[in-house]
Coordinates of C-alpha atoms (C1' of nucleotides) in Angstrom, one line a residue:
Chain A
X1 CA 109.5 125.4 78.7
X2 CA 107.9 127.7 81.2
X3 CA 105.3 128.6 78.5
X4 CA 104.5 125.0 78.0
X5 CA 103.9 124.2 81.6
X6 CA 101.8 127.4 82.1
X7 CA 99.7 126.4 79.0
X8 CA 99.0 123.0 80.4
X9 CA 98.0 124.4 83.8
X10 CA 95.7 127.0 82.2
X11 CA 94.1 124.4 79.9
X12 CA 93.2 122.4 83.0
X13 CA 92.1 125.6 84.8
X14 CA 94.6 125.2 87.6
X15 CA 96.3 128.2 89.2
X16 CA 99.9 128.6 88.2
X17 CA 102.3 128.0 91.1
X18 CA 106.0 127.3 91.1
X19 CA 105.6 123.8 92.5
X20 CA 103.2 122.8 89.8
X21 CA 105.4 124.2 87.1
X22 CA 108.4 122.5 88.6
X23 CA 106.7 119.1 88.8
X24 CA 105.4 119.5 85.2
X25 CA 108.8 120.3 84.0
X26 CA 110.1 117.2 85.6
X27 CA 107.6 115.1 83.8
X28 CA 108.2 116.9 80.5
X29 CA 111.9 116.2 80.6
X30 CA 111.6 112.7 81.9
X31 CA 112.0 109.8 79.4
X32 CA 110.4 107.4 81.8
X33 CA 107.5 107.1 84.2
X34 CA 108.3 108.4 87.7
X35 CA 107.6 107.2 91.2
X36 CA 106.6 109.7 93.9
X37 CA 110.0 109.2 95.4
X38 CA 111.7 110.2 92.1
X39 CA 109.8 113.4 92.1
X40 CA 110.6 114.1 95.7
X41 CA 114.3 113.9 94.9
X42 CA 114.0 116.1 91.8
X43 CA 111.9 118.7 93.5
X44 CA 113.4 118.7 97.0
X45 CA 112.7 122.3 97.5
X46 CA 109.0 121.5 98.0
X47 CA 107.3 119.8 100.8
X48 CA 106.4 116.1 100.6
X49 CA 102.8 116.9 101.2
X50 CA 102.7 119.4 98.4
X51 CA 104.0 116.8 96.0
X52 CA 101.3 114.3 97.1
X53 CA 98.7 116.9 96.6
X54 CA 100.0 118.1 93.3
X55 CA 100.2 114.6 91.9
X56 CA 96.6 114.0 93.0
X57 CA 95.5 117.2 91.4
X58 CA 97.2 116.3 88.1
X59 CA 95.6 112.8 88.2
X60 CA 92.2 114.3 88.8
X61 CA 92.6 116.7 85.8
X62 CA 94.0 113.9 83.6
X63 CA 97.3 115.6 83.2
X64 CA 99.1 112.5 84.3
X65 CA 98.1 108.8 84.7
X66 CA 99.2 106.0 86.9
X67 CA 100.9 102.8 85.8
X68 CA 100.3 99.8 88.0
X69 CA 103.4 97.8 89.0
X70 CA 103.9 94.5 90.8
X71 CA 106.3 95.9 93.3
X72 CA 103.9 98.0 95.4
X73 CA 104.8 101.3 93.9
X74 CA 102.8 103.5 91.6
X75 CA 104.5 105.2 88.7
X76 CA 103.2 108.4 87.1
X77 CA 103.5 109.5 83.5
X78 CA 102.3 112.4 81.4
X79 CA 99.2 111.7 79.4
X80 CA 99.6 112.1 75.7
X81 CA 98.1 115.2 74.0
X82 CA 94.8 113.7 72.9
X83 CA 94.5 112.2 76.4
X84 CA 94.8 115.6 78.0
X85 CA 92.5 117.5 75.7
X86 CA 89.7 114.9 75.5
X87 CA 87.3 114.9 78.4
X88 CA 88.2 111.6 80.1
X89 CA 91.3 109.5 80.4
X90 CA 92.1 106.9 77.9
X91 CA 95.6 105.6 77.6
X92 CA 95.8 102.9 75.1
X93 CA 99.4 101.9 75.0
X94 CA 101.4 99.1 76.7
X95 CA 103.8 99.9 79.5
X96 CA 107.1 98.2 80.0
X97 CA 108.9 97.7 83.3
X98 CA 112.6 96.9 83.0
X99 CA 113.7 94.4 85.7
X100 CA 117.3 95.4 85.3
X101 CA 117.4 99.2 85.2
X102 CA 114.0 99.6 86.9
X103 CA 112.7 102.1 84.4
X104 CA 109.1 102.3 83.3
X105 CA 108.6 103.0 79.7
X106 CA 105.6 103.9 77.6
X107 CA 105.5 101.8 74.5
X108 CA 103.5 104.3 72.5
X109 CA 103.7 102.2 69.4
X110 CA 102.3 99.1 71.0
X111 CA 98.5 99.4 71.5
X112 CA 96.5 97.3 73.9
X113 CA 94.6 94.6 72.0
X114 CA 90.8 94.4 72.5
X115 CA 89.5 91.7 74.7
X116 CA 86.0 90.4 75.4
X117 CA 84.8 90.4 79.0
X118 CA 82.3 87.8 80.2
X119 CA 78.6 88.8 80.1
X120 CA 77.7 91.3 82.8
X121 CA 81.0 93.1 83.2
X122 CA 81.5 96.7 82.1
X123 CA 85.0 98.0 81.2
X124 CA 86.1 101.5 82.2
X125 CA 89.8 101.3 82.0
X126 CA 92.4 98.8 80.8
X127 CA 96.1 98.4 81.7
X128 CA 98.7 96.2 80.2
X129 CA 102.1 96.0 81.8
X130 CA 105.0 93.9 80.5
X131 CA 108.1 93.1 82.6
X132 CA 111.4 92.1 81.1
X133 CA 114.6 93.6 79.9
X134 CA 114.5 96.9 77.9
X135 CA 116.3 97.7 74.7
X136 CA 119.1 99.7 76.5
X137 CA 119.9 97.0 79.0
X138 CA 120.0 94.3 76.3
X139 CA 122.9 95.9 74.5
Chain B
X1 CA 90.6 71.2 104.0
X2 CA 93.5 70.6 106.4
X3 CA 94.7 67.9 104.0
X4 CA 94.7 70.2 101.0
X5 CA 96.7 72.9 102.7
X6 CA 99.2 70.4 104.0
X7 CA 99.5 68.8 100.6
X8 CA 100.3 72.2 99.0
X9 CA 102.9 73.0 101.6
X10 CA 104.5 69.6 101.2
X11 CA 104.5 69.9 97.4
X12 CA 106.5 73.1 97.8
X13 CA 108.7 71.5 100.5
X14 CA 107.7 74.0 103.1
X15 CA 107.4 73.0 106.8
X16 CA 103.8 72.8 108.0
X17 CA 102.9 75.5 110.5
X18 CA 99.6 76.7 111.7
X19 CA 100.0 80.2 110.3
X20 CA 100.8 78.9 106.8
X21 CA 97.8 76.5 106.9
X22 CA 95.6 79.3 108.1
X23 CA 96.7 81.7 105.4
X24 CA 96.3 79.0 102.7
X25 CA 92.8 78.3 104.0
X26 CA 92.0 81.9 103.6
X27 CA 93.1 81.9 100.0
X28 CA 91.3 78.7 99.3
X29 CA 88.0 79.9 100.6
X30 CA 88.3 83.4 99.1
X31 CA 86.5 84.2 95.9
X32 CA 88.6 87.2 95.1
X33 CA 92.2 88.3 95.3
X34 CA 93.2 89.6 98.8
X35 CA 95.3 92.5 100.0
X36 CA 97.8 92.1 102.8
X37 CA 95.4 94.0 105.0
X38 CA 92.5 91.6 104.2
X39 CA 94.7 88.7 105.4
X40 CA 95.7 90.6 108.5
X41 CA 92.1 90.9 109.5
X42 CA 91.2 87.3 108.7
X43 CA 94.3 85.9 110.5
X44 CA 94.5 88.3 113.3
X45 CA 95.9 85.7 115.7
X46 CA 99.2 86.0 113.8
X47 CA 101.8 88.7 113.9
X48 CA 101.9 91.2 111.0
X49 CA 105.5 90.3 110.4
X50 CA 104.6 86.6 110.1
X51 CA 102.0 87.4 107.4
X52 CA 104.5 89.5 105.5
X53 CA 107.0 86.7 105.6
X54 CA 104.5 84.0 104.8
X55 CA 103.2 85.9 101.7
X56 CA 106.7 86.4 100.5
X57 CA 107.5 82.7 100.9
X58 CA 104.3 81.7 99.0
X59 CA 105.3 84.1 96.3
X60 CA 108.8 82.7 96.1
X61 CA 107.4 79.2 95.8
X62 CA 104.8 80.2 93.2
X63 CA 101.9 79.3 95.4
X64 CA 100.4 82.7 95.0
X65 CA 100.9 85.5 92.6
X66 CA 100.5 89.3 92.7
X67 CA 98.0 91.4 90.8
X68 CA 99.1 95.0 90.2
X69 CA 96.5 97.6 90.9
X70 CA 96.4 101.4 90.2
X71 CA 95.6 102.3 93.8
X72 CA 99.0 101.5 95.4
X73 CA 98.0 98.2 96.8
X74 CA 99.1 94.7 95.8
X75 CA 96.5 92.0 95.7
X76 CA 97.4 88.3 96.1
X77 CA 95.7 85.3 94.6
X78 CA 96.3 81.6 94.5
X79 CA 97.9 80.3 91.4
X80 CA 96.0 77.8 89.4
X81 CA 97.0 74.2 89.6
X82 CA 99.1 74.1 86.5
X83 CA 100.8 77.2 87.7
X84 CA 101.8 75.6 90.9
X85 CA 103.1 72.4 89.5
X86 CA 105.1 73.8 86.6
X87 CA 108.5 75.1 87.4
X88 CA 108.0 78.8 86.9
X89 CA 105.1 81.1 87.1
X90 CA 102.8 81.8 84.2
X91 CA 99.5 83.4 84.9
X92 CA 97.8 84.0 81.6
X93 CA 94.4 85.4 82.5
X94 CA 93.0 88.9 82.8
X95 CA 92.3 90.4 86.2
X96 CA 89.3 92.5 86.9
X97 CA 89.0 95.3 89.5
X98 CA 85.5 96.4 90.4
X99 CA 85.4 100.1 91.1
X100 CA 82.2 99.7 93.1
X101 CA 82.7 96.7 95.4
X102 CA 86.5 96.9 95.3
X103 CA 86.9 93.2 94.7
X104 CA 89.6 91.8 92.4
X105 CA 88.6 88.9 90.3
X106 CA 90.5 86.4 88.2
X107 CA 88.8 86.1 84.8
X108 CA 90.1 82.6 84.2
X109 CA 88.3 82.4 80.9
X110 CA 89.7 85.5 79.4
X111 CA 93.3 85.0 78.4
X112 CA 95.8 87.7 77.7
X113 CA 96.2 88.3 73.9
X114 CA 99.7 88.2 72.5
X115 CA 101.4 91.4 71.7
X116 CA 104.6 92.2 69.7
X117 CA 107.2 94.3 71.5
X118 CA 109.5 96.6 69.6
X119 CA 112.9 95.2 68.6
X120 CA 115.3 94.8 71.4
X121 CA 112.9 94.2 74.2
X122 CA 112.5 90.8 76.0
X123 CA 109.3 89.9 77.8
X124 CA 109.4 88.0 81.0
X125 CA 105.9 88.6 82.4
X126 CA 102.7 90.2 81.3
X127 CA 99.8 91.6 83.2
X128 CA 96.5 92.8 82.0
X129 CA 94.1 94.5 84.5
X130 CA 90.7 95.8 83.7
X131 CA 88.8 98.3 85.8
X132 CA 85.0 98.6 85.7
X133 CA 81.9 97.3 87.3
X134 CA 81.6 93.6 88.0
X135 CA 78.7 91.3 87.2
X136 CA 77.4 91.2 90.8
X137 CA 77.4 95.0 91.1
X138 CA 75.7 95.5 87.7
X139 CA 72.6 93.5 88.8
Chain C
dA1 C1' 110.1 58.4 121.3
dA2 C1' 113.5 61.7 122.7
dG3 C1' 117.1 64.8 121.5
dT4 C1' 119.0 68.0 118.4
dA5 C1' 119.6 71.0 114.3
dT6 C1' 117.1 74.0 111.7
dT7 C1' 113.3 76.8 110.7
dT8 C1' 109.6 79.8 111.9
dT9 C1' 107.5 83.0 114.9
dG10 C1' 106.7 87.0 117.9
dC11 C1' 108.4 91.0 119.8
dA12 C1' 110.5 95.4 119.7
dA13 C1' 112.4 98.9 117.5
dC14 C1' 112.7 101.2 113.5
dA15 C1' 112.1 103.2 108.7
dA16 C1' 109.3 104.7 105.1
dA17 C1' 105.0 106.1 103.0
dG18 C1' 100.9 108.5 103.2
dT19 C1' 97.2 111.6 105.6
dT20 C1' 95.0 115.5 108.1
dG21 C1' 94.2 120.2 110.2
dC22 C1' 95.5 124.6 110.4
dA23 C1' 98.0 128.9 110.0
dT24 C1' 100.5 131.3 106.5
dT25 C1' 101.5 132.6 101.9
dC26 C1' 100.5 133.0 97.2
dT27 C1' 97.4 133.6 93.0
dA28 C1' 93.7 135.4 90.4
dT29 C1' 90.5 138.9 89.8
dA30 C1' 87.6 142.8 90.5
Chain D
dT1 C1' 96.1 147.2 94.8
dA2 C1' 92.9 145.1 97.9
dT3 C1' 90.7 141.0 98.8
dA4 C1' 88.6 136.3 98.4
dG5 C1' 89.9 131.9 97.5
dA6 C1' 93.3 128.5 96.6
dA7 C1' 97.8 126.4 97.5
dT8 C1' 101.6 125.6 100.5
dG9 C1' 104.4 124.2 104.6
dC10 C1' 104.6 122.5 109.0
dA11 C1' 103.6 119.4 112.7
dA12 C1' 101.6 115.6 114.3
dC13 C1' 99.8 111.4 113.2
dT14 C1' 98.5 106.7 111.0
dT15 C1' 99.6 103.1 108.2
dT16 C1' 102.7 100.1 105.9
dG17 C1' 106.8 97.6 105.5
dT18 C1' 111.6 96.0 107.4
dT19 C1' 115.3 94.0 110.5
dG20 C1' 117.6 91.6 114.5
dC21 C1' 117.2 88.6 117.9
dA22 C1' 115.4 85.4 121.4
dA23 C1' 111.9 81.9 122.1
dA24 C1' 109.1 78.4 120.2
dA25 C1' 107.8 75.0 116.9
dT26 C1' 109.0 71.8 113.3
dA27 C1' 111.7 68.2 111.0
dC28 C1' 115.1 64.8 111.3
dT29 C1' 118.2 61.4 113.3
dT30 C1' 119.0 57.6 115.9

DNA sequence: AAGTATTTTGCAACAAAGTTGCATTCTATA
DNA sequence: TATAGAATGCAACTTTGTTGCAAAATACTT
């Protein structure tokens, strides 16, 4: 556990601090994407500002990525392995937001289909987010 | 112009007020999706609270829809005609966010491809947002 | 067309979310 | 282990969003 977080930090040439390890652990043990607020609650020993700055650092290094939502919050999730090790970010799966339990899930098995943009547009990133009821809430 | 905004309000059985007309006019003459902040600047004669409430009302009636972005802001855009008149909201085109000029464009001609969710998931809404450089900025 | 019920607005106060500068503490490295 | 550089915590601040309530505007009835 500690080893894994330290490895990720070293790989991204970030210095190893307890707040970074803690926040990484939170992501590693989370089954869903997390909002800033979620992380604040789970890492309450650290200052709000530290969490803002740590999340920003992780985004810059491609350790985590953001998932856009329609409710004015941003959710963060760990990038998959190939996403971390490769130079730039590419996250090719669909995200699912459950309207009932509020969780944000990475549908790793559902990849984003290709689209053709009109002439003159260049694509850098693509996001596909589905709202609905998740498997757990349907049962 | 005034006639069009009043028609939209009447169709949605909303009372006709100057702030609602003004905000609708802003949307009608905008070529891109707008953030709350944009509307505040363009309708500065009205209270911030009024704008929040008006946008919420328009969302509830399906006059406008939201576009999720990765930068923690929500953008609003007019729904297309068939989107207004039909009972519930269905916005089937891809949205484009230009990283250079910051504008959010509705790519009306690019429809969202169908995807298959894993067993047990039900889909209510789907959003597809592309980041990159828009046509105007590429020239 | 005037009066009235209802809705909408603006204000004030507040709560939450995010940012910045700076002094202190911690980490990496020689 | 000493030190340069990076990260953290704190305080103060700005921005963003919310709520209650009185005043004003709108819609409706006669």
